[in-house]
Short mmCIF file of C-alpha atoms in Angstrom, two decimals:
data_model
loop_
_atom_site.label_atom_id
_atom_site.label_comp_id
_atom_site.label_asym_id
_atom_site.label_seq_id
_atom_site.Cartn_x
_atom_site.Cartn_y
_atom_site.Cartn_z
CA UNK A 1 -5.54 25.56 -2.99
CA UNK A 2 -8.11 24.64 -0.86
CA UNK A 3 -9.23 20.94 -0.03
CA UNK A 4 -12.43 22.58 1.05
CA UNK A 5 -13.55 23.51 -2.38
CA UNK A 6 -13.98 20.89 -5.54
CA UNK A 7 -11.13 21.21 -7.77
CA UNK A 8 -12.05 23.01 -11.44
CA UNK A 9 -12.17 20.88 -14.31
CA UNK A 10 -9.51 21.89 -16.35
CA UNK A 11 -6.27 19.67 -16.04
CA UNK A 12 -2.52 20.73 -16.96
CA UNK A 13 0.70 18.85 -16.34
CA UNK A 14 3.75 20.76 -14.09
CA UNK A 15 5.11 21.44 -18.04
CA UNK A 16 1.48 22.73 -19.38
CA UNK A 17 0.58 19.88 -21.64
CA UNK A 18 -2.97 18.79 -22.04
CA UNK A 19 -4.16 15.63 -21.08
CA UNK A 20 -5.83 13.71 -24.23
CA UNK A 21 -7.36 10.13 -24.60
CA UNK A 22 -5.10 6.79 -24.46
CA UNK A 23 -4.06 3.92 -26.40
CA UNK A 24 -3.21 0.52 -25.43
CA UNK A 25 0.20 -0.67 -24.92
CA UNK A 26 0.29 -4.51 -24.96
CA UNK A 27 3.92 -4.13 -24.09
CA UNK A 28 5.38 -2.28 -27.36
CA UNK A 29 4.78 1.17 -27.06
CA UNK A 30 6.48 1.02 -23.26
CA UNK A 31 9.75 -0.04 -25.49
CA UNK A 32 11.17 -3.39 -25.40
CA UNK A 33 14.43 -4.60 -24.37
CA UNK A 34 15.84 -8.30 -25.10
CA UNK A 35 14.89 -9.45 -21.68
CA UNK A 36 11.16 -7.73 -21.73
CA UNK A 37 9.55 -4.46 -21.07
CA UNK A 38 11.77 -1.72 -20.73
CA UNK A 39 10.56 -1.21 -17.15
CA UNK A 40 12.20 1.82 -16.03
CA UNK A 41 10.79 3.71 -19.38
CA UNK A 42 7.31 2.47 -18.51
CA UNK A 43 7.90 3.70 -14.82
CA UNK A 44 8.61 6.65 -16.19
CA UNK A 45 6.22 6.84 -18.19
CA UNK A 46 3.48 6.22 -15.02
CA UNK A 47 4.99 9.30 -13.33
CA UNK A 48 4.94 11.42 -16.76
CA UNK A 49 0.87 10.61 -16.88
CA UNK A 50 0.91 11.66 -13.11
CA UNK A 51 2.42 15.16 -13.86
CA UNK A 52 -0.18 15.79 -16.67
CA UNK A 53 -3.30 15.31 -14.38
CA UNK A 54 -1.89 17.30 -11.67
CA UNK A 55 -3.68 20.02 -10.59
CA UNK A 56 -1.76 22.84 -9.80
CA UNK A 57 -2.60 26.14 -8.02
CA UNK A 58 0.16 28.70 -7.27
CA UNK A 59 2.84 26.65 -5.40
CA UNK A 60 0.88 23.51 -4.66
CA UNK A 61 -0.16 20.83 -6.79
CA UNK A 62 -2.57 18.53 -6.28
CA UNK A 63 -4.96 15.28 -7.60
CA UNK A 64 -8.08 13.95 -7.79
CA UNK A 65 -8.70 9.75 -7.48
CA UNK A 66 -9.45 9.92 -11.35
CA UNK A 67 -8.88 12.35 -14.00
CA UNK A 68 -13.18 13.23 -14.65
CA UNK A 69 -13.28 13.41 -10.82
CA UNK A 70 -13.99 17.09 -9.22
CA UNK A 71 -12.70 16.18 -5.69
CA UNK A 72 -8.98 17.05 -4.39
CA UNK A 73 -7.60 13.92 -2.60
CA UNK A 74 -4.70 14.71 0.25
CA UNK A 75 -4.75 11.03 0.86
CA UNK A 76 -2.00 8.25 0.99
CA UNK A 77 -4.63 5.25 -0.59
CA UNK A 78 -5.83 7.28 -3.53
CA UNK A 79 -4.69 10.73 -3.90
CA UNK A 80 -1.90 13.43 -3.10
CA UNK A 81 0.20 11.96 -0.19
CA UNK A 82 0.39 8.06 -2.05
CA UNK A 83 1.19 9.81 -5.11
CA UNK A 84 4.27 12.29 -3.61
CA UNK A 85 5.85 9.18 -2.28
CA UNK A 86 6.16 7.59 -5.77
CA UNK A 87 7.57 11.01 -6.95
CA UNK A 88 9.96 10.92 -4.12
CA UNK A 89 10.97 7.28 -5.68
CA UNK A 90 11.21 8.74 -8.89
CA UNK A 91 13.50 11.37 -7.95
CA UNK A 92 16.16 9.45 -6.62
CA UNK A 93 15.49 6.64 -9.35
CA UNK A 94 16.22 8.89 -12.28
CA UNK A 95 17.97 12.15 -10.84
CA UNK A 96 15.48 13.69 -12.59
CA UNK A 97 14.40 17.70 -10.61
CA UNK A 98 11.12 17.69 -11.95
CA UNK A 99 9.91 14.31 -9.77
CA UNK A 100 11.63 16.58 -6.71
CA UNK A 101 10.03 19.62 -7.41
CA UNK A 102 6.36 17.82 -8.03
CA UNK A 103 6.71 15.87 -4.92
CA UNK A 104 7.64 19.29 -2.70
CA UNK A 105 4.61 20.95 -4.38
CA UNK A 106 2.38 17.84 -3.90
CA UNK A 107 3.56 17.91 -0.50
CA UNK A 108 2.08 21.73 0.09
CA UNK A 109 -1.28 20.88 -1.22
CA UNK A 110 -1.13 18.25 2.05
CA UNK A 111 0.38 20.54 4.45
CA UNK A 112 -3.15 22.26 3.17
CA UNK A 113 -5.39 19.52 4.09
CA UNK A 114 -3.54 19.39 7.16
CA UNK A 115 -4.38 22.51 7.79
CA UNK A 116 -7.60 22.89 7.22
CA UNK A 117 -8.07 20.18 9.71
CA UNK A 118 -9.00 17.50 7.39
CA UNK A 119 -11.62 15.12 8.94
CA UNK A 120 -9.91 11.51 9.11
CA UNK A 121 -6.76 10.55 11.19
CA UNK A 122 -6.22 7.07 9.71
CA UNK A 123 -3.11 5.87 8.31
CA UNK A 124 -4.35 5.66 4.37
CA UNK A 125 -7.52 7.70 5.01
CA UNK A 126 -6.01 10.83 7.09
CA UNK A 127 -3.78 12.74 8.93
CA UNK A 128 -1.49 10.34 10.02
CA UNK A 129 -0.64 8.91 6.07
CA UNK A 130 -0.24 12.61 5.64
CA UNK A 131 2.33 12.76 8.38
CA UNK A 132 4.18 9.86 6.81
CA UNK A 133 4.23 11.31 3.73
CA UNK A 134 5.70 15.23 4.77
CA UNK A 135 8.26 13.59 6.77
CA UNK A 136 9.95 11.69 3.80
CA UNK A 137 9.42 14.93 1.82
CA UNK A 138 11.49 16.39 4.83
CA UNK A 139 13.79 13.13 5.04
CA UNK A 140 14.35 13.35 0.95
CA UNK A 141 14.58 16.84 0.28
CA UNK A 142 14.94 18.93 3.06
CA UNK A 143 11.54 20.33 2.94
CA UNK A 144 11.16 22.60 6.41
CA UNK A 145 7.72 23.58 6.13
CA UNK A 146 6.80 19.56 5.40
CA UNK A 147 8.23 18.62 8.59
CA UNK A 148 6.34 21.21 10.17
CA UNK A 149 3.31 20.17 8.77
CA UNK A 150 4.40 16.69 9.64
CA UNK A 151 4.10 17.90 13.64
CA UNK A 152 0.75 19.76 13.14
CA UNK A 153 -1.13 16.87 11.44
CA UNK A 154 0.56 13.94 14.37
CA UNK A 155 -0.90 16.63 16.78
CA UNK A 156 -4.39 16.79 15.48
CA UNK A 157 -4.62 13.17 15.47
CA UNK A 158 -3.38 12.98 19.47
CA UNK A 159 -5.62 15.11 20.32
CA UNK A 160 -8.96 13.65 18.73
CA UNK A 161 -7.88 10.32 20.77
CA UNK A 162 -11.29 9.42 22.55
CA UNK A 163 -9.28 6.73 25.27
CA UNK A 164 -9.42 4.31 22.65
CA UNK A 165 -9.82 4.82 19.09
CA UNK A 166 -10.67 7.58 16.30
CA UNK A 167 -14.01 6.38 15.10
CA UNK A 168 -15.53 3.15 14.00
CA UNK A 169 -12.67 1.42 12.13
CA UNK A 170 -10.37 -0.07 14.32
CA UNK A 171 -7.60 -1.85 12.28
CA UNK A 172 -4.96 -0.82 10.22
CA UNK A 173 -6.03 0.75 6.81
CA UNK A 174 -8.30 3.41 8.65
CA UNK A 175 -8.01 2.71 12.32
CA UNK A 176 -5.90 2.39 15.01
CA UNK A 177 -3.51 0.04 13.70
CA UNK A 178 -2.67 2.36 10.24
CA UNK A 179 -2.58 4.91 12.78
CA UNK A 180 0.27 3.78 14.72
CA UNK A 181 2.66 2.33 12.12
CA UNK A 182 2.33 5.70 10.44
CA UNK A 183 2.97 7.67 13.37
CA UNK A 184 5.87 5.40 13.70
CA UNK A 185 7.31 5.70 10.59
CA UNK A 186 6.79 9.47 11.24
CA UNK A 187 9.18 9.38 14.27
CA UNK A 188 6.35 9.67 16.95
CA UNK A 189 6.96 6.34 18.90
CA UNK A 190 4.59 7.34 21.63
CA UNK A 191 1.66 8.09 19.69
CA UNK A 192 2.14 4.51 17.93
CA UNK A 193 1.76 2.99 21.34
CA UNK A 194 -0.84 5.09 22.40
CA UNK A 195 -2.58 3.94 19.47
CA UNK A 196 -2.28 0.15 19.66
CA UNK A 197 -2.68 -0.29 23.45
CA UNK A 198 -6.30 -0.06 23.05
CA UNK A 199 -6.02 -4.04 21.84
CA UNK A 200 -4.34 -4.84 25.07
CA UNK A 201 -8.19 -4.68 26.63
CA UNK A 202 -10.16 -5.38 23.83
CA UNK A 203 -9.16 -8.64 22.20
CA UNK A 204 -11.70 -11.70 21.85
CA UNK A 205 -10.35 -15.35 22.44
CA UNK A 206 -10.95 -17.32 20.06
CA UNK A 207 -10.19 -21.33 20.28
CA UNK A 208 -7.07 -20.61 18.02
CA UNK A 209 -5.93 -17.36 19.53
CA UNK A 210 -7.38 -13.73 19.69
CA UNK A 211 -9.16 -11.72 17.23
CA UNK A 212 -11.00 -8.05 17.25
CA UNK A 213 -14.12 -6.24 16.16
CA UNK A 214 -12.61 -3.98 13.51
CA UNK A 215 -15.60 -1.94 12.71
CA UNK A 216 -18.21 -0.73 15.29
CA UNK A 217 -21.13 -3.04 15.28
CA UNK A 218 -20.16 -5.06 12.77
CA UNK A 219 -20.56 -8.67 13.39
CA UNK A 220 -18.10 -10.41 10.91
CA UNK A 221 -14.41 -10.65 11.61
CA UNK A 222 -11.98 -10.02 9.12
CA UNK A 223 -8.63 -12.04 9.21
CA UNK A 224 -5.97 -9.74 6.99
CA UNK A 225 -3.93 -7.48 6.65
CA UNK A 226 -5.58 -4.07 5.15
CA UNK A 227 -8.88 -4.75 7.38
CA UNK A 228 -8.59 -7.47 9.87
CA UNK A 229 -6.95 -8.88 12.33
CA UNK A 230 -3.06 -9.39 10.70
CA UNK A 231 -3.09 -5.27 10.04
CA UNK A 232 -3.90 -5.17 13.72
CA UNK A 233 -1.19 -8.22 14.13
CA UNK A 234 1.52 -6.38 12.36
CA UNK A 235 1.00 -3.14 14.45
CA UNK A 236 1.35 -4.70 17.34
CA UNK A 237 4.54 -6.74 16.38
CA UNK A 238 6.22 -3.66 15.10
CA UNK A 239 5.44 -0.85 17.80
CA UNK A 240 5.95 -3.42 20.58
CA UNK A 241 9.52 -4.53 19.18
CA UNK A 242 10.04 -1.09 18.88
CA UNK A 243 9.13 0.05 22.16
CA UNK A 244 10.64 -2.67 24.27
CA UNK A 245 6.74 -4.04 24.87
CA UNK A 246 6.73 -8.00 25.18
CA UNK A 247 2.88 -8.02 25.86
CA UNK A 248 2.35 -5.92 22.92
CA UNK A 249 4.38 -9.05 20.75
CA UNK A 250 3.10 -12.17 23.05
CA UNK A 251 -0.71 -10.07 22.32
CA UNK A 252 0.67 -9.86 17.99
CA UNK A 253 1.36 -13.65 18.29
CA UNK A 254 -2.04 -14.90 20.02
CA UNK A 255 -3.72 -12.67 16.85
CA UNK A 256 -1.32 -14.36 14.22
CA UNK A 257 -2.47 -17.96 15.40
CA UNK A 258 -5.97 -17.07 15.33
CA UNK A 259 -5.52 -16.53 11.62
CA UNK A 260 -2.91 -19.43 11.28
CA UNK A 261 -5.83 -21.61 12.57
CA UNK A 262 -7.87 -20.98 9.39
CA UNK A 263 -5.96 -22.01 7.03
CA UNK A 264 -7.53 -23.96 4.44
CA UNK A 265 -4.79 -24.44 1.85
CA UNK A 266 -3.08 -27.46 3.24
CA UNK A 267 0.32 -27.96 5.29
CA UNK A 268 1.70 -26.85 1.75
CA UNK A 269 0.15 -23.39 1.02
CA UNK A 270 -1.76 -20.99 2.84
CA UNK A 271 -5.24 -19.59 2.26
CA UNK A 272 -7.43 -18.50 4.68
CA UNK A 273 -11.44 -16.66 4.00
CA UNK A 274 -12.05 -13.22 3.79
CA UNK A 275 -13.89 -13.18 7.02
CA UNK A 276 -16.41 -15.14 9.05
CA UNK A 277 -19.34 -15.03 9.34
CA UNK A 278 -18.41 -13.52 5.72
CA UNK A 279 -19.05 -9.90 5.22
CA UNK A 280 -21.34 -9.51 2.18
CA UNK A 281 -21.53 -12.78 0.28
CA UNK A 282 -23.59 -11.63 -2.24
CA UNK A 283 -20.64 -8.83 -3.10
CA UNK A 284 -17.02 -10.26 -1.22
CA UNK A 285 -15.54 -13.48 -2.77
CA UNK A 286 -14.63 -15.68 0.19
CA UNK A 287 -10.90 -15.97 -0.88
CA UNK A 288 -8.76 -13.15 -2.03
CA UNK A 289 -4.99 -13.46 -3.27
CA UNK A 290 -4.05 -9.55 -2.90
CA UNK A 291 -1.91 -7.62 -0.61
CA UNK A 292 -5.52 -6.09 1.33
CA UNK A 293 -7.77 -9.92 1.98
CA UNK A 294 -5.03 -12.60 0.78
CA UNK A 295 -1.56 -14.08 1.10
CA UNK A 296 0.37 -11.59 -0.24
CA UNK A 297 -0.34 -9.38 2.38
CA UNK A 298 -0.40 -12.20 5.01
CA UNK A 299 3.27 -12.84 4.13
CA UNK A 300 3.91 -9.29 5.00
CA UNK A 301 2.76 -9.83 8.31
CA UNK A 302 4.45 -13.32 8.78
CA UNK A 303 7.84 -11.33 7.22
CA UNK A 304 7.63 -9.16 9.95
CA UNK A 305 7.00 -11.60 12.81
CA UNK A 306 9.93 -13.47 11.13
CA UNK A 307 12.11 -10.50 11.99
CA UNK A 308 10.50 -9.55 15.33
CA UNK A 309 10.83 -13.16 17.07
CA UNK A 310 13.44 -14.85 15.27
CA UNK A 311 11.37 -17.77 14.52
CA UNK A 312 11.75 -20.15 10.93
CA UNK A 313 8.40 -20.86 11.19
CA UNK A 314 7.31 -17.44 10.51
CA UNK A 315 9.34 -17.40 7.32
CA UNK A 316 7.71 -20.79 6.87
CA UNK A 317 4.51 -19.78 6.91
CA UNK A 318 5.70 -16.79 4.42
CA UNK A 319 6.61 -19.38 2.10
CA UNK A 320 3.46 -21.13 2.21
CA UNK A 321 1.79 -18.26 1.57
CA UNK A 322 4.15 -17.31 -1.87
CA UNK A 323 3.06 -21.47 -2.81
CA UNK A 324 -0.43 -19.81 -3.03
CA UNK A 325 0.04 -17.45 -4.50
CA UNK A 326 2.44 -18.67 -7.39
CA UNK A 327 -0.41 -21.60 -7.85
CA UNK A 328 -3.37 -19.50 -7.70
CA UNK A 329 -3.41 -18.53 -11.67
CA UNK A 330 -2.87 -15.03 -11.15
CA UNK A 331 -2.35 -12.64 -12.90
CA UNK A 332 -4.49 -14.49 -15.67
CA UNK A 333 -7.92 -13.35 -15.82
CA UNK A 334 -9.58 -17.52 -15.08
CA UNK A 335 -13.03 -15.98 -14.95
CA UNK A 336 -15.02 -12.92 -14.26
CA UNK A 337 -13.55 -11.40 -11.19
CA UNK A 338 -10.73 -13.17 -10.74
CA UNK A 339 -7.55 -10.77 -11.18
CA UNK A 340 -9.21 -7.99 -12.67
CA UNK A 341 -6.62 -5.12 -11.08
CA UNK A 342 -3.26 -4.37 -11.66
CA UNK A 343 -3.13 -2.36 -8.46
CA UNK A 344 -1.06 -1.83 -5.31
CA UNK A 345 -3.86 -2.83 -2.52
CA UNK A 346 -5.62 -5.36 -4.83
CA UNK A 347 -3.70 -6.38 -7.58
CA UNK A 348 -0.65 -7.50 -10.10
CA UNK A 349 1.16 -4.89 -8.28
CA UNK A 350 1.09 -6.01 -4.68
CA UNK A 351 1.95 -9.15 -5.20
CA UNK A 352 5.11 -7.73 -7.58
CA UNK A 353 5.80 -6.15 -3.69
CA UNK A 354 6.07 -9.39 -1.95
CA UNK A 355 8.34 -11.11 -5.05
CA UNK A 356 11.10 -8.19 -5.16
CA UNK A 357 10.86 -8.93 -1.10
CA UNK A 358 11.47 -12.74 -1.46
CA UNK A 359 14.22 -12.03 -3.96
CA UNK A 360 16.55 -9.49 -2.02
CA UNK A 361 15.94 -11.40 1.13
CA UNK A 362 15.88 -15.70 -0.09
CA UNK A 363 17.67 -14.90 -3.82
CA UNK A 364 14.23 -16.32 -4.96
CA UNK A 365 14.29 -16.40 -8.70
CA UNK A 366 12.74 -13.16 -10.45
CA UNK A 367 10.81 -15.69 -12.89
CA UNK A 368 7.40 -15.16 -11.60
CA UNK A 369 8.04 -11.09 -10.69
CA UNK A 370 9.00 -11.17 -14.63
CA UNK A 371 5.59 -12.48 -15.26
CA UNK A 372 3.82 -9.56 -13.39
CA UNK A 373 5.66 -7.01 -14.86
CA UNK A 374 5.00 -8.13 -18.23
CA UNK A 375 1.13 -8.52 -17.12
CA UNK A 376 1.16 -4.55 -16.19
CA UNK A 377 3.04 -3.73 -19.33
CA UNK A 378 0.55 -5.84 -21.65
CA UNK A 379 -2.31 -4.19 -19.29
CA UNK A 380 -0.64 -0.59 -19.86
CA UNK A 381 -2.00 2.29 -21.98
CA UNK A 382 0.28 4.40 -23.24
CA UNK A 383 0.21 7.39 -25.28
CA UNK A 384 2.18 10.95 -25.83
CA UNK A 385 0.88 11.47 -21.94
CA UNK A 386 2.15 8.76 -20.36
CA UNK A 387 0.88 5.15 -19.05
CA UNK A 388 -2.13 4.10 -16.88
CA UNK A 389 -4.09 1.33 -15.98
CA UNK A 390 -7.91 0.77 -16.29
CA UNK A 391 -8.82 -1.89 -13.44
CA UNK A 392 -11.99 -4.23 -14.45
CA UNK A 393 -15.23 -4.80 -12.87
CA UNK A 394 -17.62 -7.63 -14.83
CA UNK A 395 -20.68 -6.56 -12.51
CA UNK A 396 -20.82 -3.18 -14.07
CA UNK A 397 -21.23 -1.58 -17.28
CA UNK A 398 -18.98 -0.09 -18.87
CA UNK A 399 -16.75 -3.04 -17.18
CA UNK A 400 -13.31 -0.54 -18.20
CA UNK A 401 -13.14 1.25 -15.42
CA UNK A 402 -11.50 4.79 -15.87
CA UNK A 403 -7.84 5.02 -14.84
CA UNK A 404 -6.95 5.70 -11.40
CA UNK A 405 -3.96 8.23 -9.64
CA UNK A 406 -3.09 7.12 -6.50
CA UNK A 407 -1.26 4.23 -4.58
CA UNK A 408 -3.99 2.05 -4.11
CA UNK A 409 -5.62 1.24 -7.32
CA UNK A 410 -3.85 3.77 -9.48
CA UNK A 411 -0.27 4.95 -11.11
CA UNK A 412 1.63 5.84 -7.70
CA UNK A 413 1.30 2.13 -6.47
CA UNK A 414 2.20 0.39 -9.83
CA UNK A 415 4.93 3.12 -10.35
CA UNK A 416 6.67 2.49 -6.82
CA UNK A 417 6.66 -1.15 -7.77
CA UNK A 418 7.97 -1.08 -11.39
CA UNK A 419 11.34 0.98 -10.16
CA UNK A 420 11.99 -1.17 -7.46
CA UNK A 421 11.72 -4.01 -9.86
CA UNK A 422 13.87 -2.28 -12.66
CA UNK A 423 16.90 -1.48 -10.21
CA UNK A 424 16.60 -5.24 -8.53
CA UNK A 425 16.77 -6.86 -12.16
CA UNK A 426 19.83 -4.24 -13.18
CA UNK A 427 22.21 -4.75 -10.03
CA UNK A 428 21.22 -1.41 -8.10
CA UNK A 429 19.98 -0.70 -4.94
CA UNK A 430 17.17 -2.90 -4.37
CA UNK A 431 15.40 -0.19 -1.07
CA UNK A 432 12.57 1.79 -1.71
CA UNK A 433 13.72 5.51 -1.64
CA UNK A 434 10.81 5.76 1.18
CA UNK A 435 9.87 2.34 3.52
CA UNK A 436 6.05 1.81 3.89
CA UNK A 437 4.33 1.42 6.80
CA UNK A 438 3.25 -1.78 6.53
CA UNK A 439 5.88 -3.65 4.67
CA UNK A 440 8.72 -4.80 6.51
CA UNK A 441 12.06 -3.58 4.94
CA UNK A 442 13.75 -6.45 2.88
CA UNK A 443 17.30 -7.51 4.05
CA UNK A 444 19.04 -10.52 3.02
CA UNK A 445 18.92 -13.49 5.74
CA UNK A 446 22.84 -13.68 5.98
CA UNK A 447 22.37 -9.96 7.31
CA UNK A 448 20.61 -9.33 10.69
CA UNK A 449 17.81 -7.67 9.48
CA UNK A 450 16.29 -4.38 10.25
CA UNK A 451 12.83 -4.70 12.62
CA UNK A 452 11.75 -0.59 13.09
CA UNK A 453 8.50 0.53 12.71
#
C-alpha cells in the first residue's frame, strides 16, 4: 500500500462486510442501561464502523479522513496513526484480537508513510505523531518492525531540523512544540529538547509575560493550546521537567502568564480570545470552549504546570477554567455555531477528556461527563455497521457534514473517550491504554503524581 497513490474506491471491513448508509441513534439503538447509554457497546460500536471503512491491502490497512474521500491518511489528527491508538484502547478494553490485529496492520500502512518519506514532521500532521503511534504499537503488542519504524521516522524528522524549526508552524499541533512532546512520548528526550530550545531565543515580551509568532508572517497571536502559545507553554513545561531544564520551565511560566493576563471571564472562570489582533473575524469566533482555542484545553496546560511546579494556583486556575466551561451551555446547540461537533480537538468529546481527568484526580462528580456522553449517544448514528458522528457547519450547505475517521473530528477521538469513560463509571482502571502527548496523565492528588513527557 502506497501513501503515494489515492486509495481505490471500494471499501471492506477486516471481516469483508460492506459499508451501507446510517441511521440515527438518539441513544436507543446504542442499547440502554438503567443509568444511560450503554457506553462500552456504543464504543464498540465506533471501533466496529472503523473496521468496515478500513482499507486494506495485503498486510496493511489503512483510512481515508472520510469514507467518499480517495486520499490515504498516515496521520495522528485525522487518519491512520489517531485511529491505531484507539484500536490499541480497544484491545486492552475488551480483550478482543481483532482491535490487536487492526491496530498492528494499521500500524504497517504508517511504517509505509514513514517510509516513503512522508512530507510533514509535526506532531498531528507527520512523522513525529507517527513515531508516537509505532512505539505504543511496540509498547502494546510487541510489534518489532513498529519500533523500527518508530527510529526511522524520529530520524527523518532530526535530520530536516533547519537550526530552528521544520517549516512555518511553530507551535504544537504542527510545529515545534507537537514535535517535541511526541518525540518525547516516543522515548527520544533529546530530540524533544532540540525541538523546543528554539523558544529560548525567540520569545516576545509582552506586558503580561512572553508570547511567540506561531506561523511565519503571520501577524496575530494565538493564546491556546492546539495553535498558540499554551501548546508552546505545555512543551516547554514538560520537556524541561523532564530534562532537568529550569529555564525551559521559568521560559513555560512567563508564556502561561501572558495568557493568564487575558482573561476575561472574571476572578471566577476563565476565558480568554482566540487570538489578537484576531485571526479571521469574518470566519474565527473570538471565544472558543474546546480542547484546540478554549478552556478545556487551557486546563490541560494549567494541569500540567500544576504537576511540574507544585503550585495550587495552577490547579486553581484549572478550576476556573472547568467553571467555564460547565456554564458555557455546551453541549446544547444555543445558536448557529455554537457546539456543533462532537469531536476530540473541537468538541463534546474533548471536553469529556478534561471531566474523566477532574474525576480520577479531585473525585469531581461524573454529573456533567454523564451529560456529554449522553449528548454523543443522542448525536450517534448507528446501524448494522457501527456508530459515527456527522459534525455541523450552518455556513454551508448541506450543513450535515459527512462522518469523519480519525482522532480529531472523527470515531478514533470519540471512541478513546467513551472507554475511558465506561471503565471510570464501572470501577476499572481509569488510564488510557496509551498517554497522549499533550494531556497530562491523571493521578489522584493524595498520590504524587506522574510529570513525564
Amino acid at each position: 500500500m502506497s501513501y503515494a497513490a489515492a486509495a481505490g474506491p471500494a471499501r471492506h471491513d477486516l471481516l469483508g462486510r460492506v459499508g451501507s448508509s446510517g441511521v440515527c441513534c438518539h441513544g436507543t439503538l446504542c442499547g440502554m442501561t438503567a443509568v444511560g447509554p450503554d457506553v462500552s457497546r456504543l464504543a464498540r460500536e465506533a471501533l466496529e464502523w472503523l473496521l468496515v471503512v478500513a482499507r486494506g491491502c495485503g498486510e496493511s490497512v489503512a483510512w481515508t479522513g472520510r469514507p467518499d474521500d480517495g486520499e490515504l491518511d498516515p496521520t495522528l489528527y485525522s487518519g491512520a496513526s489517531g485511529i491505531v491508538v484507539a484500536l490499541l484502547e480497544g484491545y486492552r478494553h475488551f480483550g478482543d484480537d481483532r482491535y490487536g490485529q487492526a491496530a498492528e496492520r494499521g500500524a504497517r500502512s504508517v511504517a509505509t508513510a514513514v517510509g516513503e518519506g512522508w512530507e510533514l514532521s509535526s506532531l498531528y500532521l507527520g512523522l513525529a505523531g507517527m513515531a508516537f503511534t509505532l512505539r505504543a504499537v511496540h509498547s502494546l503488542l510487541g510489534d518489532r518492525s513498529a519500533d523500527r519504524a518508530a527510529a526511522r521516522a524520529l530520524d527523518l524528522v532530526r535530520s530536516r531540523f533547519d537550526g530552528e524549526r521544520w517549516g512555518d508552524q511553530f507551535e504544537l499541533l504542527g510545529g515545534n512544540a507537537g514535535i517535541a512532546l511526541g518525540a518525547a512520548r516516543a522515548g527520544d528526550l533529546d530530540l524533544a529538547v532540540l525541538a523546543v530550545t528554539p523558544y529560548l531565543s525567540t520569545a516576545e515580551v509582552t506586558p503580561g509575560g512572553v508570547h511567540w509568532e506561531v506561523r511565519a508572517g503571520l501577524p496575530a497571536r494565538f493564546h491556546h493550546l492546539s495553535h498558540g502559545t499554551l501548546g508552546i507553554v505545555y512543551a516547554l513545561a514538560a520537556v524541561g521537567h523532564a530534562a532537568g531544564r529550569g529555564d525551559l520551565i521559568e521560559l513555560a511560566l512567563a508564556g502561561a502568564a501572558d495568557v493568564v493576563s487575558r482573561n476575561e471571564a472574571g476572578p471566577a472562570g476563565f476565558l480568554v480570545p482566540h487570538s489578537d489582533p484576531q485571526h479571521r473575524p469574518e470566519l474565527v469566533e473570538r471565544y472558543s470552549y474546546g480542547w484546540c482555542h478554549g478552556p478545556a484545553g487551557d486546563a490541560q496546560v494549567f494541569r500540567v504546570l500544576a504537576q511540574v511546579t507544585g503550585d495550587p494556583a495552577w490547579r486553581d486556575l484549572a478550576d476556573r477554567c472547568w467553571h467555564t466551561v460547565t456554564h458555557s451551555g455546551l453541549p446544547r446547540r444555543l445558536r448557529p455555531g455554537f457546539w456543533d461537533n462532537s469531536g476530540r480537538c473541537c468538541g463534546t468529546a474533548g471536553v469529556l477528556a478534561l471531566a474523566c481527568d477532574r474525576h480520577v484526580e479531585q473525585a469531581e462528580d461524573l454529573g456533567f461527563a454523564g451529560v456529554l456522553v449522553g449528548d454523543l449517544a443522542a448525536r450517534a448514528t448507528v446501524d448494522a455497521d457501527g456508530a459515527r458522528w456527522c459534525n455541523y457547519e450552518h455556513r454551508v450547505s448541506p450543513s450535515t457534514l459527512a462522518p469523519r475517521t480519525g482522532w480529531a473530528m472523527g470515531n478514533a477521538g470519540i471512541a478513546r473517550e467513551l472507554l475511558r469513560y465506561a471503565r471510570i463509571r464501572d470501577g476499572r482502571d481509569p488510564d488510557y491504554a496509551i498517554a497522549w502527548p499533550d494531556q497530562p496523565p491523571a493521578t489522584p492528588l493524595s498520590r504524587p503524581p506522574e510529570t513525564s513527557p
